Structure formats: C-alpha cells, structure tokens
Short mmCIF file of C-alpha atoms in Angstrom, two decimals:
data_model
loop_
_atom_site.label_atom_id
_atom_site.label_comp_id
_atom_site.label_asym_id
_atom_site.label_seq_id
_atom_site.Cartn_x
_atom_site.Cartn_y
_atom_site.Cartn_z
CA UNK V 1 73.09 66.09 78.39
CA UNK V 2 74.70 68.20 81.18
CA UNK V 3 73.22 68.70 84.21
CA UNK V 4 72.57 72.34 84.48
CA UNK V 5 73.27 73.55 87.89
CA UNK V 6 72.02 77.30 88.93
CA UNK V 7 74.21 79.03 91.59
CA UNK V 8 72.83 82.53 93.17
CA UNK V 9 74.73 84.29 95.22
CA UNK V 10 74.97 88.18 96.42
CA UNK V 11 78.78 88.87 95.68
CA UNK V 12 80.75 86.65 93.18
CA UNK V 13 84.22 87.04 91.89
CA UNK V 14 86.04 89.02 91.88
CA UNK V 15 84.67 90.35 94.93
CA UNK V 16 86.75 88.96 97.82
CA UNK V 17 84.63 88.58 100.97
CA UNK V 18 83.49 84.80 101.91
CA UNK V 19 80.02 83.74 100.14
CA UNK V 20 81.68 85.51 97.16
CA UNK V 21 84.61 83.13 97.39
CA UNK V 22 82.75 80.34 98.58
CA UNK V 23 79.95 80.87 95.25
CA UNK V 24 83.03 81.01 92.92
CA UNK V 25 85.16 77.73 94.04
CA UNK V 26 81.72 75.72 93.84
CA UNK V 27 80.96 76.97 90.33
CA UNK V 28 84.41 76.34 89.23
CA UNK V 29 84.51 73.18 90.91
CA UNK V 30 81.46 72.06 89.10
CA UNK V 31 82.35 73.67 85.97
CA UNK V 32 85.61 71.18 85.80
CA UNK V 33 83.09 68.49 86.35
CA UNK V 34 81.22 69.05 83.34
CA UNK V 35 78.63 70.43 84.90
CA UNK V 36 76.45 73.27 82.94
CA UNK V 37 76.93 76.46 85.59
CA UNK V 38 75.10 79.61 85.20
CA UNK V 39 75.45 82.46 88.27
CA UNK V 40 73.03 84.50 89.75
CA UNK V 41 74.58 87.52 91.73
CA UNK V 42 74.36 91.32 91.84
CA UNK V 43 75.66 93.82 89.48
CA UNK V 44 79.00 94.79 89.21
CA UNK V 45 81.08 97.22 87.59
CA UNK V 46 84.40 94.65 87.44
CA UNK V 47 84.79 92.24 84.66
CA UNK V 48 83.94 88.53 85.84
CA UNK V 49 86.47 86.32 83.42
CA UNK V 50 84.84 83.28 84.17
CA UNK V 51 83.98 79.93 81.43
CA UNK V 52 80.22 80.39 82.35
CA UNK V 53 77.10 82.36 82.46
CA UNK V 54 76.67 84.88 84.88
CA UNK V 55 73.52 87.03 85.38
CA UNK V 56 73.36 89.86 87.18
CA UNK V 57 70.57 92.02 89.22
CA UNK V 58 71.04 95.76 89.89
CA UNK V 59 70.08 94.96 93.67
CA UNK V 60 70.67 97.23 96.53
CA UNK V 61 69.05 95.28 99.28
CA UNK V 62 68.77 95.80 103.21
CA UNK V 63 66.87 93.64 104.75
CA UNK V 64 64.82 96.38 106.63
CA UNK V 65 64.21 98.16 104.33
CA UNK V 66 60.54 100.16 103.98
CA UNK V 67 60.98 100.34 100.19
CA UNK V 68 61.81 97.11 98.66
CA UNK V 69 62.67 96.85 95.40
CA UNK V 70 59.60 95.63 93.31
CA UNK V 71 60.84 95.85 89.63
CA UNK V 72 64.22 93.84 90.63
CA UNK V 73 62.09 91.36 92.94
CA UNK V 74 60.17 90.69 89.82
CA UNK V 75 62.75 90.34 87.65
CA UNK V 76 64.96 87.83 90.06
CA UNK V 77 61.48 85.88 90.56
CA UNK V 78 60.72 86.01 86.96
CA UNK V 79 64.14 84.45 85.90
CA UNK V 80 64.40 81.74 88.53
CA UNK V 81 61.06 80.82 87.61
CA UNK V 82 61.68 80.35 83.82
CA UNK V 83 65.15 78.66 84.65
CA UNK V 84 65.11 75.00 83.61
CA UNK V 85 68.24 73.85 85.96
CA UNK V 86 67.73 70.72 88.09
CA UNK V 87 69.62 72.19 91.33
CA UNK V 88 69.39 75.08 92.30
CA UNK V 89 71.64 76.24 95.14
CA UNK V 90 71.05 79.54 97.07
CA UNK V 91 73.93 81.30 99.15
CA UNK V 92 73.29 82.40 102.46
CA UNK V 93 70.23 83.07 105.18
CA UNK V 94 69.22 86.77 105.51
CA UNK V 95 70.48 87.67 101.53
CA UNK V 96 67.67 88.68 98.83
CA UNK V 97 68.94 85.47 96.60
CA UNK V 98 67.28 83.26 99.46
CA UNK V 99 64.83 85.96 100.67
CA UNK V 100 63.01 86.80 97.33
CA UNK V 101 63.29 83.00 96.06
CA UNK V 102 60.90 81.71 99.43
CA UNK V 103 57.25 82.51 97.88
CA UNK V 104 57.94 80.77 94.25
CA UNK V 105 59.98 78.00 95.73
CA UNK V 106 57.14 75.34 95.25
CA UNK V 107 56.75 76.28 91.79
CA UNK V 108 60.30 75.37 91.04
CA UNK V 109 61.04 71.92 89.13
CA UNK V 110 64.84 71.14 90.16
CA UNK V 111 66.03 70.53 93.69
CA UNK V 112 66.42 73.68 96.01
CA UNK V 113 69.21 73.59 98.10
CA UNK V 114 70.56 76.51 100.95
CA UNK V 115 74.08 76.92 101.87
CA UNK V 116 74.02 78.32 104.94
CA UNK V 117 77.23 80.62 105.95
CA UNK V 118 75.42 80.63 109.49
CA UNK V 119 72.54 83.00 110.56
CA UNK V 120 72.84 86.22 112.97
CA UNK V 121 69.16 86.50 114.02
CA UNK V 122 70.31 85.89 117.22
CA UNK V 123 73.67 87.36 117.24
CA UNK V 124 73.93 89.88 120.19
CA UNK V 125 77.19 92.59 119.03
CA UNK V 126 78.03 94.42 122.44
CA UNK V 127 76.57 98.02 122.91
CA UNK V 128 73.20 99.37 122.55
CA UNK V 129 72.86 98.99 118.53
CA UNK V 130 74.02 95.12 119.04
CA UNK V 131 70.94 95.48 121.56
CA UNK V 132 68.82 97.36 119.11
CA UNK V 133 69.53 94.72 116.14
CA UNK V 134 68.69 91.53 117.92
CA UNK V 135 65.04 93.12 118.63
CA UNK V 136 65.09 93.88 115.27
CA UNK V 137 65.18 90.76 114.27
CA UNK V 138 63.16 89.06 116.70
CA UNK V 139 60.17 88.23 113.97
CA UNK V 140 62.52 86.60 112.01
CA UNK V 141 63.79 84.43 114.55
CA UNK V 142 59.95 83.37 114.86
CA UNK V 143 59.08 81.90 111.34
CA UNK V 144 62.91 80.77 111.32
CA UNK V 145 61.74 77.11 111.45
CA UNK V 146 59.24 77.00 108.66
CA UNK V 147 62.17 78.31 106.27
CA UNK V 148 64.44 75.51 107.18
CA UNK V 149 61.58 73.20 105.71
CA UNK V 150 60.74 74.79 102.80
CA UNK V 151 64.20 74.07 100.71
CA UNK V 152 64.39 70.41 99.61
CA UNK V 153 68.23 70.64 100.87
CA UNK V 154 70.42 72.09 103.50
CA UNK V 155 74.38 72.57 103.32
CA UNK V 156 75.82 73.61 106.58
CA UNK V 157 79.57 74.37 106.74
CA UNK V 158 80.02 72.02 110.02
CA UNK V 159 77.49 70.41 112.49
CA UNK V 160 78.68 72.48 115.80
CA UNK V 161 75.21 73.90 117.23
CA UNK V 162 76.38 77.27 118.01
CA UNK V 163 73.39 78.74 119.47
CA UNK V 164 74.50 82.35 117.57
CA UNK V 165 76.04 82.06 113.93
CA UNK V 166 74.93 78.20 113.70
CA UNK V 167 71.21 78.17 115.08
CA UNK V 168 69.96 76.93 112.02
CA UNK V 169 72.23 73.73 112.94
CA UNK V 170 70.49 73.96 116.11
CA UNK V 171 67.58 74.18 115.09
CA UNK V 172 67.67 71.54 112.41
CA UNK V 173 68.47 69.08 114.90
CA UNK V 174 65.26 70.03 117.13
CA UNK V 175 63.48 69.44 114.34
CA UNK V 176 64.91 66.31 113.87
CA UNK V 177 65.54 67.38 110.08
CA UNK V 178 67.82 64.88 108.46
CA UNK V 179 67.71 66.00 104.88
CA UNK V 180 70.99 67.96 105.03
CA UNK V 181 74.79 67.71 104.04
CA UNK V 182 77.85 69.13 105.82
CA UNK V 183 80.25 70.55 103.33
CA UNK V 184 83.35 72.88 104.27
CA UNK V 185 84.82 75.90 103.28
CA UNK V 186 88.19 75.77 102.08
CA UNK V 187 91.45 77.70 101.99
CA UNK V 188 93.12 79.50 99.02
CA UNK V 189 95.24 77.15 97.20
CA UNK V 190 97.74 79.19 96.37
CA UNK V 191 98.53 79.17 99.78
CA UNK V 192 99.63 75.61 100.02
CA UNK V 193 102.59 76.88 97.81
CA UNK V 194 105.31 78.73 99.31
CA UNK V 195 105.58 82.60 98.67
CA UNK V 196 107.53 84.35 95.97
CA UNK V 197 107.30 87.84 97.85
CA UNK V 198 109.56 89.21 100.55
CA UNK V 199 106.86 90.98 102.52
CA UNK V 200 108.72 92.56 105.61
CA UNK V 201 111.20 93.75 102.35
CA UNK V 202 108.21 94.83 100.41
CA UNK V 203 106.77 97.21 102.97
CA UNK V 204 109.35 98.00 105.37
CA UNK V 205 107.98 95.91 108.46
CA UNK V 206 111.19 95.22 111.03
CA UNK V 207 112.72 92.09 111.77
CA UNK V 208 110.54 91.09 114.72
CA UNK V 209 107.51 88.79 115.40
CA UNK V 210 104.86 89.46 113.44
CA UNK V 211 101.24 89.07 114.83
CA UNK V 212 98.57 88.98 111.94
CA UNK V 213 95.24 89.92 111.37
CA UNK V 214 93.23 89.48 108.36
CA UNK V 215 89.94 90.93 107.96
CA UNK V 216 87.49 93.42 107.02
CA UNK V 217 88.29 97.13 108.85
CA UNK V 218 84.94 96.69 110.82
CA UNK V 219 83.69 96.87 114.62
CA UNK V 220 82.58 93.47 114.32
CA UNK V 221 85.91 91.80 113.48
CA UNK V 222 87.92 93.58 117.05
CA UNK V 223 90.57 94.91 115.55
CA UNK V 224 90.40 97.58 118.12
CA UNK V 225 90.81 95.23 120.51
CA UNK V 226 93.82 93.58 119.26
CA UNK V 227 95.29 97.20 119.08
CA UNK V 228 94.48 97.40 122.57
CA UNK V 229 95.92 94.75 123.79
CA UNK V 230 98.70 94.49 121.98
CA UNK V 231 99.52 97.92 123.11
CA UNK V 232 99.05 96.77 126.93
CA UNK V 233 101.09 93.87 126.27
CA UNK V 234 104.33 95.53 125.17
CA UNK V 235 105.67 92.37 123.74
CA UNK V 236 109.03 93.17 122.83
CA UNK V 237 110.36 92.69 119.48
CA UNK V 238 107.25 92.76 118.02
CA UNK V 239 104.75 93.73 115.57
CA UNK V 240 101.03 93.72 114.79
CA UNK V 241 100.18 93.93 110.99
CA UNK V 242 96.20 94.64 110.12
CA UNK V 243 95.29 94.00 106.56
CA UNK V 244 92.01 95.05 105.00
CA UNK V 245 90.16 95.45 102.06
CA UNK V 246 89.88 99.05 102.05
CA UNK V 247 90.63 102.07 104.57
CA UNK V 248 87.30 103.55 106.20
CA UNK V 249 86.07 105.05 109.00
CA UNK V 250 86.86 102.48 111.20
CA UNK V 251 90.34 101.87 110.57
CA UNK V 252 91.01 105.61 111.25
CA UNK V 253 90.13 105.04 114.69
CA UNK V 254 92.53 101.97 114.10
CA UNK V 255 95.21 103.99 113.71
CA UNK V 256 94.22 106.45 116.34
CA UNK V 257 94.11 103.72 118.63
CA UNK V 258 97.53 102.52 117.65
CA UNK V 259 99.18 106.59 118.45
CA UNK V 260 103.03 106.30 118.24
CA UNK V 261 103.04 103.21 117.71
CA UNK V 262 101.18 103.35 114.16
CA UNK V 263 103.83 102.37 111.41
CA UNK V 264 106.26 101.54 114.16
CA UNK V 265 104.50 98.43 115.69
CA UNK V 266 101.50 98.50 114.55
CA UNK V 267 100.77 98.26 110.46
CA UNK V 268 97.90 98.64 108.53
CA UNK V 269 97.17 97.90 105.13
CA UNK V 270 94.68 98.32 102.80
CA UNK V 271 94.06 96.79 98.71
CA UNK V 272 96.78 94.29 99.19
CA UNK V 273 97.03 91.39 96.45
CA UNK V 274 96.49 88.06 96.99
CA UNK V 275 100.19 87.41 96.29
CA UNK V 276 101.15 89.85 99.00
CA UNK V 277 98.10 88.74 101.36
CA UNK V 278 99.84 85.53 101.00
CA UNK V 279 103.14 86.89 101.66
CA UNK V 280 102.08 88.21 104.96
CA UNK V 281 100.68 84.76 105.95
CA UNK V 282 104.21 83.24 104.82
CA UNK V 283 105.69 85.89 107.40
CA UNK V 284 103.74 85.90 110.47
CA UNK V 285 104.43 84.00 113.52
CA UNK V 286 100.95 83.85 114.81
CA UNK V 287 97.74 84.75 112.88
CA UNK V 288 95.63 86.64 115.60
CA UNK V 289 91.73 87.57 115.72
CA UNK V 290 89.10 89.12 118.05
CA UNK V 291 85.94 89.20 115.70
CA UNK V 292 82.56 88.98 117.57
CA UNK V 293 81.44 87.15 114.67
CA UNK V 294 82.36 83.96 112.05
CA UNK V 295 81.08 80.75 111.16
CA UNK V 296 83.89 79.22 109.53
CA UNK V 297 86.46 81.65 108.38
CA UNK V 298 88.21 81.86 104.82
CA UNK V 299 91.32 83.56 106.85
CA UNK V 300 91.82 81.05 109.28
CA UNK V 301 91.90 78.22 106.70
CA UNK V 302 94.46 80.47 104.74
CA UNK V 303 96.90 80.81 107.98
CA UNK V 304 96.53 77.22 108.63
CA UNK V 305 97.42 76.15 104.32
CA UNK V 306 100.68 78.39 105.08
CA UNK V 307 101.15 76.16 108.36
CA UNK V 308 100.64 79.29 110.84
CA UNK V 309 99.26 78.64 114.04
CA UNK V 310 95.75 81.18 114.89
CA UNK V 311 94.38 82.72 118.29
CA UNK V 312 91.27 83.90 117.62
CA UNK V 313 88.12 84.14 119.45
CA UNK V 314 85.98 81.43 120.26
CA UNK V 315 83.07 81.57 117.69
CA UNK V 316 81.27 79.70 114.84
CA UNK V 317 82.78 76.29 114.83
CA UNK V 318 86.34 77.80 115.06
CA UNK V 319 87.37 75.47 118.13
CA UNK V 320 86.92 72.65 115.76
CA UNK V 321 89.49 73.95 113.66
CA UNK V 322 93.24 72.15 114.55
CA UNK V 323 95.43 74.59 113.76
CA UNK V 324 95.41 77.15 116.26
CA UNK V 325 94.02 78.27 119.74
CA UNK V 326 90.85 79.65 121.27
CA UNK V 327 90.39 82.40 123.88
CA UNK V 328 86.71 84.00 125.60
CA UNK V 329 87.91 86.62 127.63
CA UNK V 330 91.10 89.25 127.43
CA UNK V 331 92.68 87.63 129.76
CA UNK V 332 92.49 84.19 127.85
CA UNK V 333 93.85 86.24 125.15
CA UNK V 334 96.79 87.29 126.77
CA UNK V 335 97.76 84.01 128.48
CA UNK V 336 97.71 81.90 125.07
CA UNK V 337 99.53 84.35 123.02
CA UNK V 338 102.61 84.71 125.89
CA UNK V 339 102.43 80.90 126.06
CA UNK V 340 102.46 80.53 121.68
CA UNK V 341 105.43 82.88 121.97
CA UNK V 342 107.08 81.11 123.95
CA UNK V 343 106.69 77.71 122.34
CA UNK V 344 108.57 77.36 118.79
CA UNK V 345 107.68 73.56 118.81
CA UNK V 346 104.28 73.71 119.71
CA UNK V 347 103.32 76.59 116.97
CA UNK V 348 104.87 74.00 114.78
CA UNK V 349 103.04 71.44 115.80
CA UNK V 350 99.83 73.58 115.41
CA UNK V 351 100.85 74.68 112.01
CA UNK V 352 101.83 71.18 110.64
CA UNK V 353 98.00 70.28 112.35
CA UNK V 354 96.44 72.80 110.46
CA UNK V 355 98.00 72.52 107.39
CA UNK V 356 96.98 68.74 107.09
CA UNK V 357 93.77 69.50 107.36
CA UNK V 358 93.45 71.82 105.01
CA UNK V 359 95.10 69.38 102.65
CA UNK V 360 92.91 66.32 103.97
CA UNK V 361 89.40 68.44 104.33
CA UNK V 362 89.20 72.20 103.65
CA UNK V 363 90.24 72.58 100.59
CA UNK V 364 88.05 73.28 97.43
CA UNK V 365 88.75 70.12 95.61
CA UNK V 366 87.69 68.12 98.34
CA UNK V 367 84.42 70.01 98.22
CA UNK V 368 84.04 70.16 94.75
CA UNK V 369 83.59 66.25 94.94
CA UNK V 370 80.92 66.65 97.87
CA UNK V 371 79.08 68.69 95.78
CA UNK V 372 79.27 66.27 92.93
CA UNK V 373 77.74 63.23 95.56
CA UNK V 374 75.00 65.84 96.59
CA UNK V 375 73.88 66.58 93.13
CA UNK V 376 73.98 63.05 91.78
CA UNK V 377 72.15 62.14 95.38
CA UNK V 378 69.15 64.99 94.37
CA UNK V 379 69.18 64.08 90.66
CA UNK V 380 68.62 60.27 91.28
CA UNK V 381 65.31 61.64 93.42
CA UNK V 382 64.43 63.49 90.74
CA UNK V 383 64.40 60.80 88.26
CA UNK V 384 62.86 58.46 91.08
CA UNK V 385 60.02 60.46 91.49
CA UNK V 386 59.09 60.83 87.34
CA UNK V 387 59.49 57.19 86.85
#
C-alpha cells in the first residue's frame, strides 16, 4: 500500500509566493514517487490542475486577531484528526496550518513534521511599526521553545543560526535538539533552460545594463531603496527593471520615487508570466535586492539557474549562497555593484558558481529525494515502535 503523505500549507499552486511554491514541488515530488499526496491549504477561487487531492479551508487568518475563527478551527482540527496519513508535514511557523494543529498534535498517529521557512518573532523592520510588531510578538517569542519540541520532526532550509529569520535554528541548537533535517529550496527548472522570449524586444527596455529585481511590491523587500540609489548612482547606460506580482500602493510610491526617470531607467512591471519572468532573468546583468527580510529566497535561486550573478542584502542564509554578493550598509551596496560592473569575468565566474549549485543542490529533484530518505527514516520508527 502507498504511504499516504498529508501536506498543509496556507497558499498552494497556483499561487506564486514561496511556501506556495515550496508546498507544490514537495507534493509533486512525492507524487512521482508513488507516494499517496493529499493538500491541505486555503480556499481559492483559481483552478488547482494537480494529480492529487487537495482540501481547502475558507480561512482568513491574522495572527492577532481578537476574533478567531471557531467554525474553520474546528473544521481544520476535525479533518487532521480523522486523517489516517503516516506523515504529516506542516508549512511554516506563525501560519494557522501549524498554529491550529499544536493542541491535537499528540492525538495524531503518523509522524508530524514542520518546515520551517524561518520565523520573524524577532524580526525588527526599521520605523516605529517594525518597533511596534516585535513587542507584539514578544509572548510568542516566550513559549517559542516548547513548540520546537512538540513536532516529532523539524525541516530547516539551511543550518545558518541567523538570530532573526533563522532563530528557530538557533534555538534548536541551544536545545541541543538533534531530531531535525536540512532540506533546501530550489529554483524553477525552467530556468535551467535558455529563454525563448526577447524581453528588452517584448517591452521596449533599451539596450543597456539591466539591474533586476524580483519581488513582491512591499516595504519589506527595499525596492525604494534600490530606486534610491540607483538614482544617486547615475550609472550610465543603464537600467533598473522591478517586477511584481501586482501594482499596489506601494509601488505607486515606486514610481514616484523613480520621477523622470520612470519608464526611462527605471521599469516596473506587474502580472508578468513565468516565461517572461524568466526572460528578464535571461536579460539582466546583475540580479539586485535590498529586502529587510528572507530566509532562503526562490528569486535568488532563479537568477543563479539562469547563471546571473545577485547583490542583495545580507539576510537569512543568503551569504551561503555562491552565486552572487552580499552588502550591510548603502555604501557596501554601492561599492560591490561599481566593482560587478566592472568585472565581466568575475560575474561569470559568479554565475557559472551559482548555476552549479543549483544543478548540484537547489533544485527540486534533489529535494524530492531528501524527502523520500526523511519519510522512509519516520516510517521505519513507526513500524519500530508497533512491533
């Protein structure tokens, strides 16, 4: 018989953002190892298209929220409870798949497991609300370490003990918690091919360097920064392309920020498809990034499958990544990218770096077959402990 392996997770395909990604690759991973997958996410309007179950929760959860939902709790509770799958494997600290699941966890039969895609209970975002959040969620940094023992497994994306995204690492180790497996995220595999789009054609960008940022429109992510800068910089000859999912808010004061130079030198973008996301990898020179926050992210494993060299911010466990750069301060920021610019040979050699690794370690059929050794590891417990 199959082993039947439950996955919950708060966005799935085809949502876009990184446990949604990250949730689909494993299940389809699994799938194509004959395993028997069934999904756990929230409700969605778009059609799924996938070869297994997927059950879905009308959940609209904040985490401080004074009126939690009771009926969907229930529900979510209820359903978990009467699942018979041997592993179960919950998505993310902080989400209501891992939240909810904590008080009936000891009356489940199969193997809990948490993928952690880092923890921001203490993340400190600059300004008074960063300020304001991190007291927030000083209780929860409290009883952090009695969660960490209460699933039978841990998955961390790396073992860098950064003391903000990655304190659960941290903490593990203080604990001296050994029960844990490190398995990466990895890069879009399309990307390993070449492109079949022209994208400066496509949307009219010049014939000049193209500096690329991928990402959310969001405070968090500093794309008001990079507009900044790159305004400051006056690098001649070239441009700064922004690509998100959608327009809001925020990137209006994007293109504010940008004035004359909005659709001259600087580009944003919004609803792009994966073919032309990957056609503006294919493109760039140098992938760039100020976000405040990331663990491991999905858009710096794409730029290094196309063999682009990245400058982003030094967060998460991105310094362990080998194809690209690091930077703390503006000035940092300035420094490497002049230098990258001026070095053909060594962006190669970052590029050729960071595309081996993607095609040695972060890719999804490397994970697929981590996963596999996890769940055989649990099972054989399992069967250990009825014998």
């Amino acid at each position: 018989m199959a082993v039947k392996i439950l996955i919950a997770a708060f966005g799935f395909y085809p949502e876009t953002h990184g446990i949604a990604q990250a949730a689909y690759h494993q299940a389809m991973g699994l799938h194509r190892l004959d395993y028997e997958i069934t999904v756990v996410t929230q409700a969605s309007d778009q059609p799924r298209n996938v070869p297994f179950a997927v059950v879905s929760f009308p959940v609209r959860y904040r985490r401080f929220s004074l009126l939690p939902q009771r009926k969907v709790i229930t529900a979510y509770q209820r359903f978990i409870l009467e699942s018979d799958a041997d592993v179960f494997f919950f998505h993310g600290w902080e989400t209501w798949v891992s939240e909810w699941v904590i008080p009936i966890l000891p009356q489940l039969k199969g193997k809990t497991v948490l993928i952690s895609h880092g923890t921001t209970i203490h993340l400190r975002y600059p300004g008074f609300k960063g300020w304001l959040r991190w007291l927030l969620n000083r209780s929860a940094a409290l009883g952090f370490s009695g969660k960490l023992r209460m699933f039978d497994w841990l998955v961390f994306l790396s073992p860098h003990p950064d003391p903000q995204r990655m304190s659960d690492v941290v903490e593990a180790k203080r604990l001296g918690i050994t029960d844990f497996s490190i398995i990466p995220n990895g890069a879009n595999p399309a990307f390993l091919r070449s492109s079949v789009v022209d994208f400066r054609t496509k949307f009219g960008i010049p014939n000049a360097t193209i500096l690329l940022c991928v990402g959310n429109f969001m405070r968090e992510k500093g794309q008001r920064e990079l507009v900044r800068w790159f305004r400051e910089l006056a690098l001649k000859n070239t441009v700064l392309v922004l690509i998100g999912s959608r327009f809001n808010e925020y990137s209006a004061q994007l293109s504010k920020a940008a004035g004359t130079h909005l659709n001259v030198t600087v580009f944003l973008f919004e609803q792009l498809t994966v073919e032309d996301i990957h056609a503006a990898y294919s493109a760039a020179t140098i992938f760039v990034s100020a976000t405040y926050t990331e663990v491991q992210p999905l858009v710096l494993l794409d730029a290094m499958a196309v063999g682009v060299p990245f400058l982003c911010r030094e967060v998460g466990a991105v310094k362990e990544l080998k194809g690209g750069l690091c930077f703390r301060t503006k000035r940092e920021f300035s420094k490497k990218l002049r230098w990258l610019l001026r070095h053909p040979l060594s962006r190669s050699s970052l590029g050729e770096k960071g595309r081996k690794s993607v095609q040695e370690k972060y890719n999804w059929d490397k994970s697929a077959l981590l996963w596999h050794a996890l769940i055989q590891r649990l099972i054989q417990g399992i069967r250990r402990c009825s014998q």
